[in-house]
Amino acid sequence: MDIYQNNKLSTIGCSFAIAPNFTWSAQEGGKELADDTVRYAVRRYLNHSDTLRRRLARASYRLRLASGKGGKSQRLRCVVPAREMELPGGWAELRVTVNAWGVTVTQLRLTRDYPAPRPPRAQISGETYSPQS
């Protein structure tokens, strides 16, 4: 995790990892996928999604600067279209854990319909997509 500072633009970096106990499930159509294929799709999506990666890195950086209970890890849920991850299904729901050391992807769910909203502990604004009509 390196933090680089420029005169006008500051870049914040952190490590992104997939948890060793990473689990995934699919409602339909994705059950024939291998585990390493799903892990590769998640890693590739995180590498190519600048907005999501930047916001998760910023959340990790805030936790590095926080003191007391403010530095506890957070669990976040990101919902993206599955076709953006090049996976079958309608929607992909990523569960990530953000802490001061970086971001860890813990779970992926592939669903046909948009997942029902749950009251989040912390949410990254602008990263959940609404279904298009």
Coordinates of N, CA and C in Angstrom, one line a residue, residues 71-130:
G71 N -11.5 3.1 13.0 CA -10.6 2.3 12.2 C -11.0 0.9 12.0
K72 N -12.2 0.5 12.5 CA -12.7 -0.9 12.3 C -13.0 -1.2 10.9
S73 N -12.8 -2.4 10.5 CA -13.1 -2.8 9.1 C -14.6 -2.7 8.8
Q74 N -14.9 -2.5 7.5 CA -16.3 -2.3 7.1 C -16.6 -3.4 6.0
R75 N -17.8 -3.8 6.0 CA -18.3 -4.7 5.0 C -19.2 -3.9 4.1
L76 N -18.9 -4.0 2.8 CA -19.7 -3.3 1.8 C -20.2 -4.2 0.7
R77 N -21.3 -3.8 0.1 CA -22.0 -4.6 -0.9 C -22.0 -3.7 -2.2
C78 N -21.6 -4.3 -3.3 CA -21.6 -3.5 -4.6 C -22.4 -4.4 -5.6
V79 N -23.3 -3.8 -6.2 CA -24.1 -4.5 -7.2 C -23.8 -3.9 -8.6
V80 N -23.4 -4.8 -9.5 CA -23.1 -4.4 -10.9 C -23.7 -5.3 -11.9
P81 N -23.9 -4.9 -13.1 CA -24.4 -5.8 -14.1 C -23.4 -7.0 -14.3
A82 N -23.9 -8.2 -14.4 CA -23.0 -9.3 -14.5 C -22.3 -9.3 -15.9
R83 N -22.9 -8.7 -16.9 CA -22.2 -8.7 -18.2 C -21.0 -7.8 -18.2
E84 N -20.9 -6.9 -17.2 CA -19.7 -6.1 -17.1 C -18.5 -6.9 -16.5
M85 N -18.8 -8.0 -15.8 CA -17.8 -8.9 -15.3 C -17.6 -10.1 -16.2
E86 N -18.3 -10.1 -17.4 CA -18.3 -11.1 -18.4 C -18.7 -12.5 -17.8
L87 N -19.7 -12.4 -16.9 CA -20.3 -13.6 -16.3 C -21.8 -13.7 -16.7
P88 N -22.3 -14.9 -16.7 CA -23.8 -15.1 -17.0 C -24.6 -14.6 -15.9
G89 N -25.9 -14.3 -16.2 CA -26.8 -13.8 -15.2 C -27.1 -12.3 -15.4
G90 N -28.0 -11.8 -14.6 CA -28.4 -10.4 -14.8 C -27.6 -9.5 -14.0
W91 N -27.4 -9.8 -12.7 CA -26.7 -8.9 -11.7 C -25.7 -9.7 -10.9
A92 N -24.6 -9.0 -10.6 CA -23.5 -9.6 -9.7 C -23.5 -8.8 -8.5
E93 N -23.6 -9.4 -7.4 CA -23.5 -8.8 -6.1 C -22.2 -9.1 -5.4
L94 N -21.3 -8.2 -5.2 CA -20.0 -8.4 -4.6 C -20.1 -8.0 -3.1
R95 N -19.5 -8.8 -2.3 CA -19.4 -8.5 -0.9 C -17.9 -8.3 -0.6
V96 N -17.5 -7.2 -0.1 CA -16.1 -6.9 0.1 C -15.9 -6.4 1.6
T97 N -14.7 -6.6 2.1 CA -14.4 -6.2 3.4 C -13.2 -5.2 3.2
V98 N -13.4 -4.0 3.7 CA -12.5 -2.9 3.6 C -11.8 -2.7 5.0
N99 N -10.5 -2.7 5.1 CA -9.8 -2.4 6.3 C -8.6 -1.5 6.0
A100 N -7.9 -1.2 7.0 CA -6.7 -0.2 6.8 C -5.7 -0.8 5.9
W101 N -5.6 -2.1 5.7 CA -4.5 -2.7 4.9 C -5.0 -2.9 3.5
G102 N -6.2 -2.9 3.2 CA -6.7 -3.0 1.8 C -8.1 -3.5 1.7
V103 N -8.4 -4.1 0.6 CA -9.8 -4.5 0.2 C -9.7 -6.0 -0.1
T104 N -10.7 -6.8 0.5 CA -10.7 -8.2 0.3 C -12.1 -8.6 -0.2
V105 N -12.2 -9.2 -1.3 CA -13.5 -9.7 -1.9 C -13.8 -11.0 -1.2
T106 N -15.0 -11.1 -0.5 CA -15.3 -12.3 0.2 C -16.4 -13.2 -0.4
Q107 N -17.3 -12.5 -1.2 CA -18.4 -13.3 -1.7 C -19.0 -12.7 -3.0
L108 N -19.5 -13.5 -3.9 CA -20.1 -13.1 -5.2 C -21.4 -13.9 -5.3
R109 N -22.5 -13.2 -5.7 CA -23.7 -13.8 -6.0 C -24.2 -13.4 -7.3
L110 N -24.5 -14.3 -8.2 CA -25.1 -14.0 -9.5 C -26.6 -14.2 -9.5
T111 N -27.3 -13.2 -9.8 CA -28.8 -13.3 -9.8 C -29.4 -12.9 -11.1
R112 N -30.6 -13.3 -11.4 CA -31.3 -12.9 -12.6 C -31.9 -11.5 -12.4
D113 N -32.5 -11.3 -11.2 CA -33.2 -10.1 -10.9 C -32.3 -9.2 -10.0
Y114 N -32.6 -7.9 -9.9 CA -31.8 -7.0 -9.1 C -32.0 -7.5 -7.6
P115 N -30.9 -7.6 -6.9 CA -31.0 -8.1 -5.5 C -31.8 -7.1 -4.6
A116 N -32.6 -7.6 -3.7 CA -33.4 -6.8 -2.8 C -32.5 -6.0 -2.0
P117 N -32.9 -4.7 -1.8 CA -32.0 -3.8 -1.0 C -32.0 -4.2 0.4
R118 N -30.9 -4.2 1.0 CA -30.8 -4.5 2.5 C -30.2 -3.2 3.1
P119 N -30.5 -3.0 4.4 CA -29.9 -1.8 5.0 C -28.4 -2.0 5.2
P120 N -27.6 -1.3 4.5 CA -26.2 -1.4 4.6 C -25.6 -0.8 5.8
R121 N -24.5 -1.3 6.3 CA -23.7 -0.6 7.4 C -23.0 0.6 6.8
A122 N -22.4 0.4 5.7 CA -21.7 1.5 5.0 C -21.9 1.2 3.5
Q123 N -22.0 2.2 2.7 CA -22.3 2.1 1.3 C -21.5 3.0 0.5
I124 N -21.0 2.5 -0.6 CA -20.3 3.4 -1.5 C -21.3 4.0 -2.4
S125 N -21.5 5.3 -2.4 CA -22.5 6.0 -3.2 C -22.1 5.9 -4.6
G126 N -23.2 5.7 -5.4 CA -23.0 5.8 -6.9 C -22.5 4.5 -7.5
E127 N -22.3 3.4 -6.7 CA -21.8 2.2 -7.3 C -22.8 1.1 -7.5
T128 N -24.0 1.4 -6.9 CA -25.1 0.4 -7.2 C -25.9 0.9 -8.4
Y129 N -26.1 0.1 -9.3 CA -26.8 0.4 -10.5 C -28.3 0.1 -10.4
S130 N -29.2 1.0 -10.9 CA -30.6 0.6 -10.8 C -31.0 -0.1 -12.1

